[in-house]
Coordinates of C-alpha atoms in Angstrom, one line a residue:
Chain B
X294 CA -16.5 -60.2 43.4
X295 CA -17.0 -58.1 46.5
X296 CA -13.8 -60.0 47.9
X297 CA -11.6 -59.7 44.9
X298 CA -12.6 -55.9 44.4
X299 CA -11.4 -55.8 48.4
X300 CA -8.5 -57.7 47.8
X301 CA -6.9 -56.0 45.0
X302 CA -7.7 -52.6 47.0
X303 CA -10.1 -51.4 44.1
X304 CA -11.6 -48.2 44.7
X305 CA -13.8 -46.4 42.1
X306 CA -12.4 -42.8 43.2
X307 CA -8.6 -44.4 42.7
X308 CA -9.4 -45.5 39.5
X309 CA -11.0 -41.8 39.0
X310 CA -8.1 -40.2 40.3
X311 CA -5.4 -42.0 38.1
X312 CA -8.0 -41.6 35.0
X313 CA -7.4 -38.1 36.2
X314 CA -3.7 -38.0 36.1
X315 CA -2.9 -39.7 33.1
X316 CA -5.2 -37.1 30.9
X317 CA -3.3 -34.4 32.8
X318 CA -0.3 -36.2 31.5
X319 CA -1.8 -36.3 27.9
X320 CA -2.8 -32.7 28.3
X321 CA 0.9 -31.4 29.7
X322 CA 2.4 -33.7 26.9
X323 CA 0.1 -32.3 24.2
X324 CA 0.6 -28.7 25.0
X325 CA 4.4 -28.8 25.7
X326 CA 5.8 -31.6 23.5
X327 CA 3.7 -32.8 20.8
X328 CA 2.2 -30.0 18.9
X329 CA 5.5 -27.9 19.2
X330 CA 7.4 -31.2 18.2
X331 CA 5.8 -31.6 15.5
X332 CA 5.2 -28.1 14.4
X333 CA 8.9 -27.7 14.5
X334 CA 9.5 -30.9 12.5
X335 CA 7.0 -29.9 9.7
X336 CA 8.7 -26.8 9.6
X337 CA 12.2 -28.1 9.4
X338 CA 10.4 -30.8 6.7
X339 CA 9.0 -27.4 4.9
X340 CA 12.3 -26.1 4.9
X341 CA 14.4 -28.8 3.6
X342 CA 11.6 -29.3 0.6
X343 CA 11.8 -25.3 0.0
X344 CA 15.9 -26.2 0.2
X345 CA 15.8 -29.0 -2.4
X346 CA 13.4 -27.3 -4.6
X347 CA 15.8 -23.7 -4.7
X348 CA 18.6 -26.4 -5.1
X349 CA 16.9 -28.4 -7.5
X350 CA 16.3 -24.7 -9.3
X351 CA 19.8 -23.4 -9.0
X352 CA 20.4 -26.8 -10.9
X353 CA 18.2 -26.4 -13.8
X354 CA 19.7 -22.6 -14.0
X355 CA 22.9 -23.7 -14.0
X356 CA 23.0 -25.7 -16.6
X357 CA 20.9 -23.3 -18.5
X358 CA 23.4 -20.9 -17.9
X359 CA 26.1 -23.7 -19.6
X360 CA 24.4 -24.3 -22.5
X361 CA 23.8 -20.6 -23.0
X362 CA 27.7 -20.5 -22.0
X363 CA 28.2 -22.9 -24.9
X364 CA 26.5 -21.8 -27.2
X365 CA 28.1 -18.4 -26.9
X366 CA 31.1 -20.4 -27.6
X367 CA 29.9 -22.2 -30.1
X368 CA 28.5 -18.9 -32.0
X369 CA 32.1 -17.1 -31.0
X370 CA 34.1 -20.0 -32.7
X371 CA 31.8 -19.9 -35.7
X372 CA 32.2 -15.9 -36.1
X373 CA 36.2 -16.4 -35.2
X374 CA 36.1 -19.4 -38.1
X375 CA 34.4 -16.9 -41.0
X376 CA 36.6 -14.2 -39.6
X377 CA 39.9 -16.0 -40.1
X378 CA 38.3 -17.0 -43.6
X379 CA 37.9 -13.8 -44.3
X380 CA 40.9 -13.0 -43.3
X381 CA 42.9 -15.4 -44.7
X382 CA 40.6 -14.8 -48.7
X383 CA 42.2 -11.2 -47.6
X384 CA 45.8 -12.1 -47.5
X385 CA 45.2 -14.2 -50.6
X386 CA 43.7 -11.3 -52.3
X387 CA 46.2 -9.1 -50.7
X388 CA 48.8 -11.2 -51.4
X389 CA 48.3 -11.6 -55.2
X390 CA 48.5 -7.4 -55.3
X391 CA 51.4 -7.3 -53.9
X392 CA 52.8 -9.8 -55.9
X393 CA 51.5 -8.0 -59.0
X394 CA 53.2 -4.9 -57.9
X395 CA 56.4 -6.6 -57.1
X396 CA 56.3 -8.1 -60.6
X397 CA 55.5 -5.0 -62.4
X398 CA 58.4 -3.2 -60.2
X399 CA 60.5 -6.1 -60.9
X400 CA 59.9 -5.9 -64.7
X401 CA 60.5 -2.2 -64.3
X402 CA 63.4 -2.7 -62.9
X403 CA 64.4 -5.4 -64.8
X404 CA 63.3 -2.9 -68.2
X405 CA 66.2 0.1 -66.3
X406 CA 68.7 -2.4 -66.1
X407 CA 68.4 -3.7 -69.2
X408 CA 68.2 -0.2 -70.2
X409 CA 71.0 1.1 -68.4
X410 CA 73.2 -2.3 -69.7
X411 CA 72.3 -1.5 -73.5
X412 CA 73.3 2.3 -72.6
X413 CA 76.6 0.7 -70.8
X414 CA 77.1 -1.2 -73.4
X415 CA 76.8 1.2 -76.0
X416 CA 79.6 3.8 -74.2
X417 CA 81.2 0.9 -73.7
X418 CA 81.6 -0.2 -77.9
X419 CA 82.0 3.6 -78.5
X420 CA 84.8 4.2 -75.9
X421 CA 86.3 0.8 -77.7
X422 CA 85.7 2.3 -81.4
X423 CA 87.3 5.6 -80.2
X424 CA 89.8 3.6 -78.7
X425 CA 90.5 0.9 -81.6
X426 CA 90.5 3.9 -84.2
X427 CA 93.3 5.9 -82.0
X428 CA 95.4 2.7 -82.0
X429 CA 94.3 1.8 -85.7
X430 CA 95.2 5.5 -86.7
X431 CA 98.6 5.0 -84.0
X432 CA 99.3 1.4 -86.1
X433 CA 99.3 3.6 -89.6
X434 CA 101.3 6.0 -88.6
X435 CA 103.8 3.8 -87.7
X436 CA 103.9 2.2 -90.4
X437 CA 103.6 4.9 -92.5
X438 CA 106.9 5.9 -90.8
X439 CA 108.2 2.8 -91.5
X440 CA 110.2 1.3 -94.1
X441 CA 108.3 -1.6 -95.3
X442 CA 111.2 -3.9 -95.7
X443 CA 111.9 -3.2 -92.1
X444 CA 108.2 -4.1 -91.1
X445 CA 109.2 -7.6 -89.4
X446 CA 107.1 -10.1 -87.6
X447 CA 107.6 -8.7 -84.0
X448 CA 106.5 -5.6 -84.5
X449 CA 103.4 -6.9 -86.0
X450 CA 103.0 -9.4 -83.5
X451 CA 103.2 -6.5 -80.6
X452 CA 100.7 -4.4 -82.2
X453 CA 98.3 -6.6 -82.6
X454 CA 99.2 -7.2 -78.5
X455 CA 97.9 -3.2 -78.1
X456 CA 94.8 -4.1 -79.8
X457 CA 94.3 -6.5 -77.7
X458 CA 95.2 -5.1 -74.4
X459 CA 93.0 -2.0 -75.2
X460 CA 90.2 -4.1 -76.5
Chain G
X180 CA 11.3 -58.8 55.2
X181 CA 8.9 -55.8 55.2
X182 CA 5.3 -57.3 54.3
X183 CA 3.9 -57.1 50.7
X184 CA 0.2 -56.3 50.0
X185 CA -1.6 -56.4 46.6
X186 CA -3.5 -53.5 47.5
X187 CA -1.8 -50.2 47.7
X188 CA -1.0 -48.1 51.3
X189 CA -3.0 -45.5 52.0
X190 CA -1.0 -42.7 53.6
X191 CA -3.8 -40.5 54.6
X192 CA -7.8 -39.8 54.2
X193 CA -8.9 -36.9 52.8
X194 CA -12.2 -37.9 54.4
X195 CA -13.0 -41.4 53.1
X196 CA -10.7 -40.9 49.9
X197 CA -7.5 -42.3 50.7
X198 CA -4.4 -41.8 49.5
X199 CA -2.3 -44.3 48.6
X200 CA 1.6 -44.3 48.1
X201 CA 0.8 -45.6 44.3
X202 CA -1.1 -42.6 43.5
X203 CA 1.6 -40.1 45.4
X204 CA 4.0 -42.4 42.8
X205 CA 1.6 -41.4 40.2
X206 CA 1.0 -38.1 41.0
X207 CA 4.8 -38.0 41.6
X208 CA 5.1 -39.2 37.6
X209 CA 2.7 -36.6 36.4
X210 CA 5.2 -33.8 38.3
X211 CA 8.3 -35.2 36.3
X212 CA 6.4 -35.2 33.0
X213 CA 5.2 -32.2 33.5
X214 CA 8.9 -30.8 34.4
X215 CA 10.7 -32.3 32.0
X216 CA 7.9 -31.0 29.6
X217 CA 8.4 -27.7 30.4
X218 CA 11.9 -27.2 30.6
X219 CA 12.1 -29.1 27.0
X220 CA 9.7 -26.9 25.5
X221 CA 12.1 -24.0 26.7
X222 CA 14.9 -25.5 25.3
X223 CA 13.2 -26.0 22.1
X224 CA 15.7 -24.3 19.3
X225 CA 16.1 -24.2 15.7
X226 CA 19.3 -26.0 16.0
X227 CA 18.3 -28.8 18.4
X228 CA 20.2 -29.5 21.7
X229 CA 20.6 -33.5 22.6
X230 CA 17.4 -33.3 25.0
X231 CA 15.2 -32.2 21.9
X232 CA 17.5 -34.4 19.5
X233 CA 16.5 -37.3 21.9
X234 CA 13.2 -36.2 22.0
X235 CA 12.4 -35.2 18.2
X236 CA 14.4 -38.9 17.1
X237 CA 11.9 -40.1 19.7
X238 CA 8.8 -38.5 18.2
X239 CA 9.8 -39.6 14.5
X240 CA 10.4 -43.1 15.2
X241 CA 7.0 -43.6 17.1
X242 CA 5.6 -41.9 13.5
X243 CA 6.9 -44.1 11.7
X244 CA 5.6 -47.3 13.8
X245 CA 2.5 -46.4 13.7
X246 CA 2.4 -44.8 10.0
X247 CA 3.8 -49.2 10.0
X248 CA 0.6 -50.0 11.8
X249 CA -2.0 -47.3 10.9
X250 CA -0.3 -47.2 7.1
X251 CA -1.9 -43.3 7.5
X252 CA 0.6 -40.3 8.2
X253 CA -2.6 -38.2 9.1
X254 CA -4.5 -41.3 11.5
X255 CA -0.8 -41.6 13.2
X256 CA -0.2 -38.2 13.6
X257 CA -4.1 -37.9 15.1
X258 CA -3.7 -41.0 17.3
X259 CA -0.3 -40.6 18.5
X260 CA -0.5 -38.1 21.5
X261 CA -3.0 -41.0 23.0
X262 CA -0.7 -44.2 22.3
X263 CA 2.4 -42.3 23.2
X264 CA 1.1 -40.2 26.6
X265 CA 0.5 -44.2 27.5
X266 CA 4.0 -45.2 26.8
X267 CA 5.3 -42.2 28.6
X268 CA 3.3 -42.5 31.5
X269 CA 3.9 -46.5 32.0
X270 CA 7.2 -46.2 31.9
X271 CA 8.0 -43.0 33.9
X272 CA 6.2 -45.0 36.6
X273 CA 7.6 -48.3 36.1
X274 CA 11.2 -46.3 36.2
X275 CA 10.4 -44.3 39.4
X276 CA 9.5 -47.3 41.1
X277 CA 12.9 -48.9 41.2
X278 CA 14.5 -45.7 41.9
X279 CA 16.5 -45.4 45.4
X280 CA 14.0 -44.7 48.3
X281 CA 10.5 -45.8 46.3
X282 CA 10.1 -48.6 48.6
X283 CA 12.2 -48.1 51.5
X284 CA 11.4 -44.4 52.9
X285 CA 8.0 -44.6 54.7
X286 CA 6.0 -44.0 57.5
X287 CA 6.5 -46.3 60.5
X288 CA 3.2 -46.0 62.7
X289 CA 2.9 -48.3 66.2
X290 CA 0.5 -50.9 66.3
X291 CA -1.0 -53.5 68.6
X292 CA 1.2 -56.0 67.2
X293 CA 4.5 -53.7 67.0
X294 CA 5.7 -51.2 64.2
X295 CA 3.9 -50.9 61.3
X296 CA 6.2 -49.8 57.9
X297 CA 4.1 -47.9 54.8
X298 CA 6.4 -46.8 51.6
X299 CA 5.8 -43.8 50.9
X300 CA 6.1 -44.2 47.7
X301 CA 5.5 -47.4 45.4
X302 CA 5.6 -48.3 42.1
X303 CA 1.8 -47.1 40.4
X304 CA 1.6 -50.1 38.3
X305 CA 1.9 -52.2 40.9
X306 CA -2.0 -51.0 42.2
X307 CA -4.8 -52.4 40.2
X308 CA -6.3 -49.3 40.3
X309 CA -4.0 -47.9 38.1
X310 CA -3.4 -50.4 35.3
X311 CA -7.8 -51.0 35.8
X312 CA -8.0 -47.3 35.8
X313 CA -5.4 -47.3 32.3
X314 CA -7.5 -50.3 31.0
X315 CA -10.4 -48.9 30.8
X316 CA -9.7 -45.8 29.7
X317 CA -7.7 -47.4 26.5
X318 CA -10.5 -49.6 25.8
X319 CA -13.3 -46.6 25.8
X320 CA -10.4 -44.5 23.9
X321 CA -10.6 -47.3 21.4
X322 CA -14.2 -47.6 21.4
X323 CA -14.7 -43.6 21.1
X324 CA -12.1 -43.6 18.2
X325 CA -14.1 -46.7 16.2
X326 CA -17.1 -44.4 16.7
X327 CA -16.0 -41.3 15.3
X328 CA -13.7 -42.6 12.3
X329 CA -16.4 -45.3 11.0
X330 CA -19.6 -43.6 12.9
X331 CA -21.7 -44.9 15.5
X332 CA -24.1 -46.8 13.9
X333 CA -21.5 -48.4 11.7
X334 CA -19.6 -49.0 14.8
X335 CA -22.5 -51.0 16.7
X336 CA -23.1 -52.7 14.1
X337 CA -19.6 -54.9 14.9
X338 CA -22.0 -55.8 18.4
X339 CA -25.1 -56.1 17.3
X340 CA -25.8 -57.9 13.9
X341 CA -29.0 -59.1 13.9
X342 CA -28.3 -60.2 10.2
X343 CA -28.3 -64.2 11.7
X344 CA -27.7 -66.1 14.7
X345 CA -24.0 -66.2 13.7
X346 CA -23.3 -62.8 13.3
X347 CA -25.2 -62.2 16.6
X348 CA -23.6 -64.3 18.6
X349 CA -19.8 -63.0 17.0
X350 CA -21.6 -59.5 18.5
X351 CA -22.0 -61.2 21.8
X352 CA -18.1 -62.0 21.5
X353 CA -16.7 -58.8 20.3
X354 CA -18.5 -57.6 22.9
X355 CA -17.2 -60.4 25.5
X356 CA -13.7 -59.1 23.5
X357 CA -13.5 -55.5 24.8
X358 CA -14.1 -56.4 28.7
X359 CA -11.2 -59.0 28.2
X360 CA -9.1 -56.4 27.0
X361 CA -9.5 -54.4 29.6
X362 CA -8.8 -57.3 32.3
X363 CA -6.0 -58.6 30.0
X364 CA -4.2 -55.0 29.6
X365 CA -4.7 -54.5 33.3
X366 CA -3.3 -57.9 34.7
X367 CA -0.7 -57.7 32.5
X368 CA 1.0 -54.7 33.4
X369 CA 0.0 -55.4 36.9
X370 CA 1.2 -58.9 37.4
X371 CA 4.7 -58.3 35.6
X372 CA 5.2 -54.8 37.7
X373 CA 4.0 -56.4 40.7
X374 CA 6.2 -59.8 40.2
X375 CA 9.1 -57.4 39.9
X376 CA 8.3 -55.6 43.0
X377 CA 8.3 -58.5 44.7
X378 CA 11.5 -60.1 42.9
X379 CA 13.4 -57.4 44.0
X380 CA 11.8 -57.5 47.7
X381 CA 12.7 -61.0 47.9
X382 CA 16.6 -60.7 46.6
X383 CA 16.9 -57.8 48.6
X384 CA 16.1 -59.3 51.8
X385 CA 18.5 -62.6 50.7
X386 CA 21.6 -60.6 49.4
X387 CA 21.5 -57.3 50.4
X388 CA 24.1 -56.2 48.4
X389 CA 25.1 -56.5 45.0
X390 CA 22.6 -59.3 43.5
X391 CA 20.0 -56.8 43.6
X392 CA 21.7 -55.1 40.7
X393 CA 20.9 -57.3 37.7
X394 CA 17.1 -57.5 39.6
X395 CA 17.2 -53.7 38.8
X396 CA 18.5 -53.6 35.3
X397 CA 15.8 -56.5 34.7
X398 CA 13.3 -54.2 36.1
X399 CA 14.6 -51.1 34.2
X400 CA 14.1 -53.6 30.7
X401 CA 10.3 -55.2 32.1
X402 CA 9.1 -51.2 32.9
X403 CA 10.5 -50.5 29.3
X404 CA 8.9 -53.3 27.6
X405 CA 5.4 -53.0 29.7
X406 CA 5.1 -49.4 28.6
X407 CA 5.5 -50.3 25.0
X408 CA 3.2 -53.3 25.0
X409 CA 0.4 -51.5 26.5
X410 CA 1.1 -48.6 23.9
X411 CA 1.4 -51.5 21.0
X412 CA -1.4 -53.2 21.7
X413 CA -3.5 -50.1 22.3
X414 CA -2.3 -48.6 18.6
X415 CA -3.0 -52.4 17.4
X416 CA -6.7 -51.9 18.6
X417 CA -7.1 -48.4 17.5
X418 CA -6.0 -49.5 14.1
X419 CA -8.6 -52.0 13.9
X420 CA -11.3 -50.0 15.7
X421 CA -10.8 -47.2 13.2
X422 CA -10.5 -49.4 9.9
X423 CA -14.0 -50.4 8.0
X424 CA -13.9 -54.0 7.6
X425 CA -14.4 -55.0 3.7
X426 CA -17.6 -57.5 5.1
X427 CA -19.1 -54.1 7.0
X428 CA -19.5 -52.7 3.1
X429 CA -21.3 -55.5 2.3

């Protein structure tokens, strides 16, 4: 043993010493790259989770926010549907009066005319009276004036052509 | 060829201590890590720079193996400043050791027999006394964690059952266990950093130039995967140290 330990150059306060420098390594190591290694990391971890979960929120308020969006719509369509039903029972409604009214202004228009045709008319058969009597009364005198036997055809045949031209 | 000892060069006494060029190496490790520590712990930003990227990416994946092994966030979190200081440590002295002038910049004293050459600085792992000194530390870490996650009487219990002869005598070997852990964590990293010390000795004295260069990038891949088989196996033991077997309950 004594010549193996000898050979291989063992020495208890070697052994010590490198003992001695690794756990300085370990202690260098600990204080300058594992704990703020992985502080940082767990931090950066923290953050990302915090990250997803805000996302994840934004998410669920978002489409919150579309459904509300849609529903608006929804409700806005509805209201603009029973509006424009309204509306168009309105015009309906509105449209019947004024059809009534143009009727009744038509009728009463239709009632003047009529009116104003009879009252046409009637100037019209007394203007033709007045007339037909002046030629009727022109006719007798004529033939009052006349000789009878001298009354031919012609003469009938153009008054009867005054009548007919005044008529 | 310049000679090659298993034991490591002492460069001076400090009374009887001496100092060897491993522990310089070593001590020369601890001053890089403790640099580089510093000045990343200045740089450290919200916004991270590619140093803390590196080191953060780093820090997560080593998590995540040993959430893999431990299959606790809280135990991994707990044990990995130990496992990982290990991994660190191995390999920034596995890496200084191939670096230009580790090996070749020395002391050249006069002897009876003619000149005398000492590195002044060598590769810490290959010294027993510092993969030993790592060993042992690992193994009593492991012990020390067994003991406070399961408690001490639990804990002895896995070396001294006195239930039967059986269960005594698997005592006897878990006991046998630990010390072979130590001797197998210790050789290992000692043999393969000290085979590539030698490796490198060798082709650099038969080709001087250029066939070295693979020799390094092997060496730069061995340091790599030393440091994080000694930091494997060490999480590997502190798992099972820490977890109550289901015939302990019993």
């Amino acid at each position: 043993m004594e010549a193996f330990i000898k050979q291989f150059g063992i020495d208890w306060r070697l052994l010590a010493s490198q003992v001695v420098n690794f756990l300085l390594v370990l202690v260098v190591l600990r204080v300058f790259v594992y704990k703020p290694i992985s502080v940082l990391l767990r931090e950066r971890k923290e953050r990302v989770e915090q990250g997803i979960a805000k996302a994840k929120e934004a998410d669920l308020r978002l489409q919150n926010v579309k459904e509300m969006v849609r529903d608006r719509l929804r409700e806005a369509e509805a209201e603009a549907m029973s509006l424009l039903g309204d509306a168009e029972v309105k015009a309906k409604e509105r449209e019947g009066v004024l059809l009534e009214s143009s009727r009744r202004k038509g009728e009463v228009l239709m009632q003047e005319a009529r009116r104003t045709i009879d009252t046409e008319q009637e100037k019209l058969r007394a203007e033709f009276e007045r007339e037909a009597r002046t030629l009727v009364r022109t006719a007798v005198a004529r033939v009052v004036e006349m000789d009878p036997e001298r009354v031919d055809d012609s003469l009938i045949e153009k008054a009867l052509t005054g009548v007919m031209k005044h008529a | 060829m310049h000679e090659i000892f298993l034991n490591a060069e002492p460069l001076f006494f400090i009374g009887t201590y001496p100092f060897t060029n491993t522990l310089f190496a070593s001590v020369l490790a601890v001053g890089i890590i403790a640099l580089g520590s510093y000045v990343l712990r200045r740089m450290y930003a919200e916004v991270p720079g590619a140093a803390q990227g590196i080191v953060e990416f780093a820090y997560e994946e080593f998590v995540g193996l040993m959430d893999s092994v431990l299959d606790s966030r809280k135990k991994s979190e707990h044990y990995l400043p130990f496992v990982v200081t290990i991994f660190v440590f191995i390999l920034v002295s596995n890496w200084l050791g191939i670096l230009p002038g580790v090996g070749s910049l020395g002391l050249v004293e006069e002897t009876g027999h003619g000149h005398s050459f000492t590195p002044l600085l060598r590769s810490p792992a290959s010294d027993l006394n510092f993969t030993l000194a790592l060993a042992i530390l690992t193994v009593v870490a492991i012990n020390v964690f067994g003991i406070m996650s399961i408690g001490a009487w639990k804990y002895a219990s896995k070396f001294l059952d006195f239930s039967g002869p059986i269960h005594f005598f698997v005592g006897i070997l878990e006991f046998i266990s630990e010390i072979a852990k130590m001797i197998s964590f210790a050789f290992r990293l000692f043999g393969n950093v000290f085979a590539g010390e030698v490796l490198l000795v060798v082709i650099a004295f038969l080709v001087p130039f250029g066939a070295p260069v693979p020799f390094f990038i092997l060496e730069l891949f061995v340091g790599f995967i030393q440091a994080f088989v000694f930091s494997m196996l060490a999480l590997v033991f502190i798992a099972i140290a820490t977890t109550q077997h289901a015939s302990e309950h019993e």
